[in-house]
mmCIF file of C-alpha atoms in Angstrom:
data_model
loop_
_atom_site.group_PDB
_atom_site.id
_atom_site.type_symbol
_atom_site.label_atom_id
_atom_site.label_comp_id
_atom_site.label_asym_id
_atom_site.label_seq_id
_atom_site.Cartn_x
_atom_site.Cartn_y
_atom_site.Cartn_z
ATOM 1 C CA MET A 1 76.248 127.299 99.065
ATOM 2 C CA ASN A 2 79.671 128.815 98.995
ATOM 3 C CA VAL A 3 83.132 127.138 98.790
ATOM 4 C CA THR A 4 85.133 129.828 99.714
ATOM 5 C CA ALA A 5 85.191 128.673 103.266
ATOM 6 C CA TYR A 6 86.385 125.083 102.362
ATOM 7 C CA VAL A 7 89.188 126.896 100.132
ATOM 8 C CA VAL A 8 90.300 129.297 103.174
ATOM 9 C CA LEU A 9 90.360 126.312 105.440
ATOM 10 C CA SER A 10 92.295 124.363 102.939
ATOM 11 C CA GLY A 11 94.752 127.121 102.667
ATOM 12 C CA ILE A 12 94.966 127.287 106.451
ATOM 13 C CA LEU A 13 95.948 123.684 106.636
ATOM 14 C CA PHE A 14 98.202 123.818 104.035
ATOM 15 C CA THR A 15 100.125 126.762 105.731
ATOM 16 C CA ILE A 16 100.273 124.678 109.004
ATOM 17 C CA GLY A 17 101.675 121.519 107.162
ATOM 18 C CA CYS A 18 104.242 123.891 105.758
ATOM 19 C CA VAL A 19 105.390 125.579 108.842
ATOM 20 C CA GLY A 20 105.440 121.759 110.334
ATOM 21 C CA VAL A 21 107.993 120.583 107.616
ATOM 22 C CA LEU A 22 110.013 123.695 108.425
ATOM 23 C CA THR A 23 110.085 123.377 112.086
ATOM 24 C CA ARG A 24 109.786 119.847 113.233
ATOM 25 C CA ARG A 25 113.305 117.603 113.050
ATOM 26 C CA ASN A 26 111.711 114.181 113.523
ATOM 27 C CA ALA A 27 111.822 112.724 110.211
ATOM 28 C CA ILE A 28 108.312 110.954 110.534
ATOM 29 C CA VAL A 29 106.552 114.091 112.053
ATOM 30 C CA VAL A 30 107.881 115.786 108.943
ATOM 31 C CA PHE A 31 106.413 113.080 106.861
ATOM 32 C CA MET A 32 103.100 113.456 108.469
ATOM 33 C CA CYS A 33 103.191 117.071 108.013
ATOM 34 C CA VAL A 34 103.876 116.821 104.150
ATOM 35 C CA GLU A 35 100.507 114.468 104.143
ATOM 36 C CA LEU A 36 98.599 117.179 105.935
ATOM 37 C CA MET A 37 99.550 119.344 102.952
ATOM 38 C CA LEU A 38 98.630 116.871 100.491
ATOM 39 C CA ASN A 39 95.074 116.388 102.355
ATOM 40 C CA ALA A 40 94.708 120.364 102.110
ATOM 41 C CA SER A 41 95.157 120.352 98.495
ATOM 42 C CA ASN A 42 92.749 117.554 98.224
ATOM 43 C CA LEU A 43 90.028 119.757 100.186
ATOM 44 C CA ALA A 44 90.617 122.417 97.717
ATOM 45 C CA LEU A 45 90.359 120.299 94.536
ATOM 46 C CA VAL A 46 86.841 118.667 96.080
ATOM 47 C CA ALA A 47 85.667 121.951 97.120
ATOM 48 C CA PHE A 48 86.373 123.242 93.442
ATOM 49 C CA ALA A 49 84.832 120.216 91.981
ATOM 50 C CA ARG A 50 81.623 121.089 93.813
ATOM 51 C CA GLN A 51 82.330 124.911 92.638
ATOM 52 C CA HIS A 52 82.165 123.868 89.139
ATOM 53 C CA GLY A 53 79.813 121.454 89.186
ATOM 54 C CA ASN A 54 81.884 118.531 87.476
ATOM 55 C CA LEU A 55 83.741 115.617 88.846
ATOM 56 C CA ASP A 56 87.411 116.188 87.617
ATOM 57 C CA GLY A 57 88.508 117.761 90.727
ATOM 58 C CA GLN A 58 87.293 114.536 92.575
ATOM 59 C CA ILE A 59 89.303 112.246 90.145
ATOM 60 C CA ALA A 60 92.600 114.537 90.897
ATOM 61 C CA ALA A 61 92.132 114.212 94.499
ATOM 62 C CA PHE A 62 91.460 110.644 93.918
ATOM 63 C CA PHE A 63 94.926 110.437 91.951
ATOM 64 C CA VAL A 64 96.698 112.473 94.854
ATOM 65 C CA MET A 65 95.588 110.066 97.236
ATOM 66 C CA VAL A 66 97.115 107.373 95.249
ATOM 67 C CA VAL A 67 100.370 109.161 94.508
ATOM 68 C CA ALA A 68 100.491 109.897 98.461
ATOM 69 C CA ALA A 69 99.952 106.165 99.411
ATOM 70 C CA ALA A 70 103.035 105.318 97.086
ATOM 71 C CA GLU A 71 105.110 108.277 98.489
ATOM 72 C CA VAL A 72 104.505 107.261 102.119
ATOM 73 C CA VAL A 73 105.445 103.600 101.491
ATOM 74 C CA VAL A 74 108.687 104.505 99.904
ATOM 75 C CA GLY A 75 109.356 107.348 102.249
ATOM 76 C CA LEU A 76 108.870 105.348 105.519
ATOM 77 C CA ALA A 77 111.123 102.490 103.991
ATOM 78 C CA ILE A 78 113.793 105.026 103.714
ATOM 79 C CA ILE A 79 113.447 106.380 106.806
ATOM 80 C CA MET A 80 113.414 102.926 108.449
ATOM 81 C CA THR A 81 116.766 102.287 106.404
ATOM 82 C CA ILE A 82 118.289 105.419 107.864
ATOM 83 C CA PHE A 83 117.229 104.483 111.313
ATOM 84 C CA ARG A 84 118.814 101.241 111.096
ATOM 85 C CA THR A 85 122.079 102.198 109.918
ATOM 86 C CA ARG A 86 122.297 105.368 112.042
ATOM 87 C CA ARG A 87 120.149 104.886 114.909
ATOM 88 C CA SER A 88 118.369 108.097 114.312
ATOM 89 C CA ALA A 89 115.213 109.504 112.866
ATOM 90 C CA SER A 90 116.155 113.181 112.845
ATOM 91 C CA VAL A 91 116.433 114.926 109.596
ATOM 92 C CA ASP A 92 119.385 116.867 110.828
ATOM 93 C CA ASP A 93 121.687 113.684 111.548
ATOM 94 C CA ALA A 94 121.541 112.730 107.685
ATOM 95 C CA SER A 95 123.931 115.390 106.813
ATOM 96 C CA LEU A 96 127.138 113.291 105.262
ATOM 97 C CA LEU A 97 126.381 114.382 101.862
ATOM 98 C CA LYS A 98 126.968 118.075 102.936
ATOM 99 C CA TYR A 99 130.815 117.478 103.254
ATOM 100 C CA MET B 1 77.781 124.033 106.385
ATOM 101 C CA THR B 2 76.982 123.185 109.876
ATOM 102 C CA ALA B 3 79.375 120.141 109.677
ATOM 103 C CA PHE B 4 82.054 122.857 108.217
ATOM 104 C CA TRP B 5 81.714 125.160 111.213
ATOM 105 C CA ILE B 6 82.037 122.430 113.580
ATOM 106 C CA LEU B 7 84.793 120.702 111.923
ATOM 107 C CA ALA B 8 86.955 123.574 110.752
ATOM 108 C CA PRO B 9 87.996 124.499 114.572
ATOM 109 C CA VAL B 10 88.748 121.160 115.331
ATOM 110 C CA MET B 11 90.937 120.591 112.340
ATOM 111 C CA VAL B 12 92.883 123.755 112.530
ATOM 112 C CA ILE B 13 93.657 122.869 116.431
ATOM 113 C CA ALA B 14 94.731 119.479 115.800
ATOM 114 C CA ALA B 15 96.899 120.332 113.079
ATOM 115 C CA LEU B 16 98.486 123.129 115.187
ATOM 116 C CA GLY B 17 98.763 120.542 117.640
ATOM 117 C CA ILE B 18 100.941 118.311 115.173
ATOM 118 C CA LEU B 19 103.609 121.388 115.297
ATOM 119 C CA PHE B 20 103.414 121.556 119.033
ATOM 120 C CA VAL B 21 103.319 117.865 120.431
ATOM 121 C CA ARG B 22 106.724 116.432 121.458
ATOM 122 C CA LYS B 23 105.922 112.757 120.605
ATOM 123 C CA ALA B 24 105.405 111.229 116.986
ATOM 124 C CA VAL B 25 102.812 109.394 118.315
ATOM 125 C CA HIS B 26 100.536 112.208 119.526
ATOM 126 C CA ALA B 27 101.222 113.652 116.037
ATOM 127 C CA ALA B 28 99.976 110.834 114.314
ATOM 128 C CA LEU B 29 96.596 110.687 116.504
ATOM 129 C CA LEU B 30 96.138 114.377 115.868
ATOM 130 C CA LEU B 31 96.725 113.746 111.888
ATOM 131 C CA ALA B 32 94.113 110.875 112.256
ATOM 132 C CA VAL B 33 91.495 113.708 113.750
ATOM 133 C CA VAL B 34 92.436 115.967 110.827
ATOM 134 C CA MET B 35 91.679 112.882 108.286
ATOM 135 C CA MET B 36 88.665 111.786 109.858
ATOM 136 C CA SER B 37 87.233 115.314 109.942
ATOM 137 C CA LEU B 38 88.158 115.927 106.287
ATOM 138 C CA ALA B 39 86.626 112.666 105.185
ATOM 139 C CA VAL B 40 83.152 114.048 106.797
ATOM 140 C CA LEU B 41 83.796 117.318 104.887
ATOM 141 C CA TYR B 42 84.087 115.189 101.446
ATOM 142 C CA ALA B 43 80.631 113.577 102.189
ATOM 143 C CA ALA B 44 79.501 117.325 102.840
ATOM 144 C CA LEU B 45 80.833 118.390 99.573
ATOM 145 C CA GLU B 46 78.963 115.542 97.911
ATOM 146 C CA ALA B 47 81.835 113.223 97.215
ATOM 147 C CA PRO B 48 80.674 110.063 99.093
ATOM 148 C CA PHE B 49 83.482 107.997 97.206
ATOM 149 C CA LEU B 50 86.154 110.280 98.421
ATOM 150 C CA PHE B 51 84.675 110.087 101.761
ATOM 151 C CA ALA B 52 85.211 106.277 101.919
ATOM 152 C CA VAL B 53 88.609 106.151 100.380
ATOM 153 C CA GLN B 54 89.590 108.789 102.421
ATOM 154 C CA ILE B 55 89.041 106.629 105.623
ATOM 155 C CA ILE B 56 89.957 103.588 104.220
ATOM 156 C CA VAL B 57 93.197 104.732 102.486
ATOM 157 C CA TYR B 58 94.419 107.562 104.915
ATOM 158 C CA THR B 59 93.187 106.656 108.122
ATOM 159 C CA GLY B 60 93.191 103.094 107.682
ATOM 160 C CA ALA B 61 96.416 102.459 105.613
ATOM 161 C CA ILE B 62 98.566 105.184 105.862
ATOM 162 C CA LEU B 63 98.023 106.274 109.248
ATOM 163 C CA MET B 64 98.692 102.708 110.180
ATOM 164 C CA LEU B 65 101.806 102.504 108.391
ATOM 165 C CA PHE B 66 102.897 105.601 110.400
ATOM 166 C CA LEU B 67 101.820 104.154 113.665
ATOM 167 C CA PHE B 68 104.027 101.058 112.507
ATOM 168 C CA VAL B 69 107.075 102.777 111.793
ATOM 169 C CA VAL B 70 106.627 105.145 114.962
ATOM 170 C CA MET B 71 106.617 101.904 116.864
ATOM 171 C CA LEU B 72 109.669 100.391 114.843
ATOM 172 C CA VAL B 73 111.814 103.594 115.415
ATOM 173 C CA GLY B 74 110.778 104.034 118.847
ATOM 174 C CA VAL B 75 108.056 105.801 120.674
ATOM 175 C CA ASP B 76 110.561 107.830 122.619
ATOM 176 C CA ALA B 77 112.320 109.102 119.473
ATOM 177 C CA SER B 78 111.089 112.789 120.205
ATOM 178 C CA ASP B 79 112.402 116.099 118.511
ATOM 179 C CA SER B 80 115.403 117.615 120.048
ATOM 180 C CA VAL B 81 115.210 121.305 121.002
ATOM 181 C CA VAL B 82 118.539 122.188 119.597
ATOM 182 C CA GLU B 83 118.209 124.559 116.396
ATOM 183 C CA THR B 84 121.021 123.463 114.041
ATOM 184 C CA ILE B 85 120.421 126.820 111.845
ATOM 185 C CA ARG B 86 120.155 129.851 114.337
ATOM 186 C CA GLY B 87 117.130 131.492 114.287
ATOM 187 C CA GLN B 88 115.484 128.923 111.728
ATOM 188 C CA ARG B 89 112.114 128.343 114.105
ATOM 189 C CA VAL B 90 111.419 131.894 114.097
ATOM 190 C CA LEU B 91 112.000 132.715 110.626
ATOM 191 C CA ALA B 92 109.964 129.563 109.762
ATOM 192 C CA ALA B 93 106.995 130.950 111.863
ATOM 193 C CA ILE B 94 107.191 134.142 110.104
ATOM 194 C CA ALA B 95 107.348 132.626 106.647
ATOM 195 C CA GLY B 96 104.460 130.573 107.572
ATOM 196 C CA LEU B 97 102.304 133.625 108.926
ATOM 197 C CA ALA B 98 102.893 135.580 105.715
ATOM 198 C CA LEU B 99 101.952 132.406 103.697
ATOM 199 C CA GLY B 100 98.755 132.097 105.981
ATOM 200 C CA LEU B 101 97.893 135.712 105.385
ATOM 201 C CA VAL B 102 98.553 135.855 101.911
ATOM 202 C CA LEU B 103 96.281 132.652 101.276
ATOM 203 C CA VAL B 104 93.690 133.421 103.602
ATOM 204 C CA LEU B 105 93.278 137.294 102.506
ATOM 205 C CA GLY B 106 93.663 136.282 98.854
ATOM 206 C CA LEU B 107 91.188 133.595 98.840
ATOM 207 C CA GLY B 108 88.889 135.511 101.163
ATOM 208 C CA GLN B 109 89.041 138.376 98.623
ATOM 209 C CA ILE B 110 87.972 136.558 95.529
ATOM 210 C CA SER B 111 84.207 135.885 94.889
ATOM 211 C CA LEU B 112 83.569 132.326 93.541
ATOM 212 C CA GLY B 113 79.694 133.048 93.506
ATOM 213 C CA THR B 114 77.487 130.393 94.065
ATOM 214 C CA ALA B 115 78.543 126.941 93.513
ATOM 215 C CA VAL B 116 77.230 125.087 90.807
ATOM 216 C CA GLY B 117 76.659 121.940 92.706
ATOM 217 C CA LEU B 118 77.168 118.317 91.678
ATOM 218 C CA GLU B 119 73.206 117.268 91.535
ATOM 219 C CA ASN B 120 73.799 117.279 87.700
ATOM 220 C CA ALA B 121 77.192 115.463 87.368
ATOM 221 C CA ASN B 122 76.194 113.042 90.520
ATOM 222 C CA SER B 123 72.678 112.247 88.791
ATOM 223 C CA GLY B 124 73.670 108.329 87.785
ATOM 224 C CA GLY B 125 75.178 107.988 91.264
ATOM 225 C CA ASN B 126 78.793 109.397 92.286
ATOM 226 C CA ILE B 127 80.654 106.289 91.977
ATOM 227 C CA GLU B 128 79.237 105.616 88.315
ATOM 228 C CA SER B 129 80.003 109.066 87.298
ATOM 229 C CA LEU B 130 83.635 109.015 88.597
ATOM 230 C CA ALA B 131 84.151 105.495 87.115
ATOM 231 C CA ASN B 132 82.933 106.947 83.688
ATOM 232 C CA ILE B 133 85.477 109.730 83.788
ATOM 233 C CA LEU B 134 88.178 107.621 85.306
ATOM 234 C CA PHE B 135 88.135 104.911 82.428
ATOM 235 C CA SER B 136 87.593 107.233 79.810
ATOM 236 C CA ARG B 137 89.060 110.636 79.732
ATOM 237 C CA TYR B 138 92.018 109.493 82.563
ATOM 238 C CA VAL B 139 92.220 106.084 81.666
ATOM 239 C CA PHE B 140 96.193 106.507 80.688
ATOM 240 C CA ALA B 141 96.538 108.148 84.023
ATOM 241 C CA PHE B 142 94.730 105.395 85.707
ATOM 242 C CA GLU B 143 97.136 102.702 83.940
ATOM 243 C CA THR B 144 100.167 104.835 84.815
ATOM 244 C CA THR B 145 99.021 104.425 88.405
ATOM 245 C CA SER B 146 99.324 100.803 88.396
ATOM 246 C CA ALA B 147 102.954 101.163 87.457
ATOM 247 C CA LEU B 148 103.628 103.758 89.894
ATOM 248 C CA LEU B 149 102.050 101.365 92.847
ATOM 249 C CA ILE B 150 104.231 98.154 91.856
ATOM 250 C CA THR B 151 107.455 100.469 91.624
ATOM 251 C CA ALA B 152 106.669 101.797 95.387
ATOM 252 C CA ALA B 153 105.908 98.524 96.404
ATOM 253 C CA VAL B 154 109.091 96.794 95.059
ATOM 254 C CA GLY B 155 110.985 99.641 96.250
ATOM 255 C CA ALA B 156 109.810 99.403 99.828
ATOM 256 C CA MET B 157 110.514 95.907 99.825
ATOM 257 C CA VAL B 158 114.127 96.402 98.360
ATOM 258 C CA LEU B 159 114.736 99.164 100.839
ATOM 259 C CA ALA B 160 113.422 97.119 103.704
ATOM 260 C CA HIS B 161 114.942 93.956 102.957
ATOM 261 C CA ARG B 162 118.149 93.190 104.998
ATOM 262 C CA GLU B 163 120.350 90.021 103.733
ATOM 263 C CA ARG B 164 121.373 87.698 106.199
ATOM 264 C CA LEU B 165 125.003 87.354 106.135
ATOM 265 C CA THR B 166 125.607 84.982 109.022
ATOM 266 C CA PRO B 167 123.952 81.624 109.684
ATOM 267 C CA LYS B 168 120.949 82.006 112.152
ATOM 268 C CA ALA B 169 121.723 81.160 115.821
ATOM 269 C CA THR B 170 120.224 77.975 116.812
ATOM 270 C CA GLN B 171 119.481 76.964 120.728
ATOM 271 C CA ALA B 172 122.563 74.787 120.866
ATOM 272 C CA SER B 173 124.706 77.477 119.743
ATOM 273 C CA MET B 174 123.665 79.881 121.988
ATOM 274 C CA ALA B 175 123.572 77.434 124.784
ATOM 275 C CA ALA B 176 127.451 76.678 123.817
ATOM 276 C CA GLN B 177 128.164 80.625 123.685
ATOM 277 C CA ARG B 178 126.878 81.266 126.948
ATOM 278 C CA VAL B 179 129.218 78.430 128.690
ATOM 279 C CA LYS B 180 132.017 79.886 126.608
ATOM 280 C CA ASP B 181 131.271 83.120 128.035
ATOM 281 C CA TYR B 182 131.123 81.833 131.798
ATOM 282 C CA ALA B 183 134.377 80.220 131.077
ATOM 283 C CA GLU B 184 136.207 83.287 129.566
ATOM 284 C CA ARG B 185 134.826 86.148 131.247
ATOM 285 C CA GLY B 186 132.768 84.523 134.158
ATOM 286 C CA THR B 187 129.285 85.877 132.948
ATOM 287 C CA HIS B 188 126.316 84.492 134.712
ATOM 288 C CA LEU B 189 125.240 81.267 133.263
ATOM 289 C CA GLY B 190 121.586 81.315 134.281
ATOM 290 C CA PRO B 191 118.773 83.938 133.120
ATOM 291 C CA LEU B 192 118.768 87.471 134.098
ATOM 292 C CA PRO B 193 117.057 88.356 137.515
ATOM 293 C CA PRO B 194 113.437 89.682 137.318
ATOM 294 C CA PRO B 195 112.818 93.067 138.209
ATOM 295 C CA GLY B 196 111.988 93.967 142.030
ATOM 296 C CA VAL B 197 108.916 92.980 143.549
ATOM 297 C CA TYR B 198 107.856 94.867 146.586
ATOM 298 C CA ALA B 199 105.232 95.210 149.115
ATOM 299 C CA ARG B 200 104.002 98.409 148.239
ATOM 300 C CA HIS B 201 105.169 98.741 144.505
ATOM 301 C CA ASN B 202 105.695 96.251 141.783
ATOM 302 C CA ALA B 203 106.819 96.938 137.962
ATOM 303 C CA VAL B 204 109.226 96.269 135.591
ATOM 304 C CA ASP B 205 110.624 99.775 135.794
ATOM 305 C CA THR B 206 112.063 99.287 139.418
ATOM 306 C CA PRO B 207 115.253 97.290 139.778
ATOM 307 C CA ALA B 208 115.514 94.409 142.199
ATOM 308 C CA LEU B 209 117.844 95.120 145.189
ATOM 309 C CA LEU B 210 121.081 93.131 145.714
ATOM 310 C CA PRO B 211 121.673 91.778 149.447
ATOM 311 C CA ASP B 212 123.946 94.985 150.035
ATOM 312 C CA GLY B 213 121.164 97.245 149.097
ATOM 313 C CA THR B 214 122.433 98.381 145.544
ATOM 314 C CA ALA B 215 120.319 98.018 142.517
ATOM 315 C CA ALA B 216 120.616 94.922 140.173
ATOM 316 C CA GLU B 217 120.921 96.917 137.038
ATOM 317 C CA SER B 218 120.531 93.632 134.844
ATOM 318 C CA SER B 219 117.091 93.354 136.182
ATOM 319 C CA VAL B 220 115.412 96.079 134.334
ATOM 320 C CA SER B 221 115.348 96.196 130.552
ATOM 321 C CA ARG B 222 118.225 97.832 128.613
ATOM 322 C CA VAL B 223 115.476 99.786 126.695
ATOM 323 C CA LEU B 224 113.966 101.208 129.912
ATOM 324 C CA ALA B 225 117.368 102.272 130.963
ATOM 325 C CA ALA B 226 118.314 104.012 127.730
ATOM 326 C CA ARG B 227 115.159 106.078 127.729
ATOM 327 C CA GLY B 228 115.883 106.881 131.596
ATOM 328 C CA THR B 229 112.866 105.887 132.965
ATOM 329 C CA VAL B 230 114.214 103.619 135.436
ATOM 330 C CA ARG B 231 113.076 104.010 139.095
ATOM 331 C CA SER B 232 114.929 103.549 142.059
ATOM 332 C CA ALA B 233 113.402 101.475 144.973
ATOM 333 C CA PRO B 234 114.956 103.226 148.061
ATOM 334 C CA ALA B 235 113.760 106.483 146.339
ATOM 335 C CA ARG B 236 110.388 105.102 146.431
ATOM 336 C CA ALA B 237 110.659 104.143 150.292
ATOM 337 C CA GLU B 238 111.634 107.671 150.901
ATOM 338 C CA ASP B 239 108.503 108.824 148.891
ATOM 339 C CA ILE B 240 106.277 106.677 151.138
ATOM 340 C CA GLU B 241 107.889 108.206 154.420
ATOM 341 C CA GLN B 242 107.375 111.524 152.995
ATOM 342 C CA ILE B 243 103.766 111.221 152.086
ATOM 343 C CA ARG B 244 103.146 109.560 155.503
ATOM 344 C CA GLY B 245 104.527 112.770 156.916
ATOM 345 C CA GLN B 246 102.203 114.852 154.846
ATOM 346 C CA ILE B 247 99.111 112.693 155.564
ATOM 347 C CA GLY B 248 99.850 113.447 159.480
ATOM 348 C CA ASP B 249 101.354 111.262 162.118
ATOM 349 C CA ALA B 250 98.508 109.014 162.771
ATOM 350 C CA PRO B 251 99.568 105.548 161.911
ATOM 351 C CA HIS B 252 97.879 102.557 163.059
ATOM 352 C CA ALA B 253 99.082 100.151 165.554
ATOM 353 C CA GLY B 254 100.495 97.638 163.187
ATOM 354 C CA ARG B 255 102.121 100.278 161.181
ATOM 355 C CA ASP B 256 103.314 101.793 164.248
ATOM 356 C CA ALA B 257 105.520 98.685 165.064
ATOM 357 C CA VAL B 258 106.786 98.649 161.198
ATOM 358 C CA ALA B 259 107.600 102.513 161.542
ATOM 359 C CA PRO B 260 110.453 102.600 163.660
ATOM 360 C CA ALA B 261 112.325 100.039 161.858
ATOM 361 C CA THR B 262 111.987 101.754 158.613
ATOM 362 C CA THR B 263 112.715 105.322 159.735
ATOM 363 C CA THR B 264 115.656 104.559 161.803
ATOM 364 C CA GLU B 265 117.585 102.878 158.921
ATOM 365 C CA ALA B 266 119.094 103.967 156.243
ATOM 366 C CA ALA B 267 116.796 104.094 152.991
ATOM 367 C CA PRO B 268 118.565 101.234 151.071
ATOM 368 C CA ALA B 269 117.802 99.124 154.054
ATOM 369 C CA THR B 270 114.193 100.013 153.727
ATOM 370 C CA GLY B 271 113.885 98.932 150.218
ATOM 371 C CA GLU B 272 115.674 95.481 151.234
ATOM 372 C CA ASP B 273 112.957 95.307 153.697
ATOM 373 C CA ASP B 274 110.244 95.841 151.128
ATOM 374 C CA SER B 275 112.042 93.123 148.824
ATOM 375 C CA GLU B 276 111.561 90.394 151.134
#
């Protein structure tokens, strides 16, 4: 069995997540797109683990999941804090540092 | 490969949906579809441990966290259509298309050969083999992860915590405040009026009507007013008349007796009738 199809699918998902990060304005949805990109890379890691016949890829995917969980916790807390002070979850509204 | 060819279109369509849906809740649900499908693909790729972890950690914990924050931030906090940088969406779409083409064509052209497969590596059981590697070669990374996790937990607590600067309001102090408001500004002492209850329609988004036929704005939640989903009772009464006209003018004897009263008077009066 060939894993090329899996890797191509992971590339497509990564691209979709990338476009989402660039186009969406809602900070929560932007975050979801980042998660989509992480998941796509995980799929590639697991597929390559199967390709090469060792489990290092699966371990890497496991670590990506752990880091993603920590990242989501902190990121959502930041979004909550910004929403509390500015009453908005849009990434365009948090632009005070620009001036 | 059957699972792959069934799930791959589902995943791509769901992921594309995340780009186009207006509401964050819908995006979260579509992301759940993608993650569940990914879990099944992990199982197909001989990674049963990651299959379980994907479902428990991603769809179980992370997506629940997303939904919690969506609920806290407001379900209606949808995207604005206004572009702050002109042409950004088009440029992003072009860049995305280019990246996708490069990835798909590039990855499609390389030949990886036949997969070795994990029968050998998984011979002692997938979880046992993973544990062997994790606690030998990757043990330092594993220990570092614990520091990362505790930092994240403490950081989230610090970010989410809000210091109470004023004493908590008690029932007695709130009652005193109400009486004070009444004495100073004439605010109504009692509870707010309930929303309108009508013969044909009864919901919290329809305000009650005052004796002169105007809507009592304090009878609907401020949240609904901010979302702009408050419905007007007189407008609903007009709807009923319109629908009755569309159905055909064949009213019952009982309705006939009511119909002249509602049609001859103005719309607000109709609502007043209903509210009684």
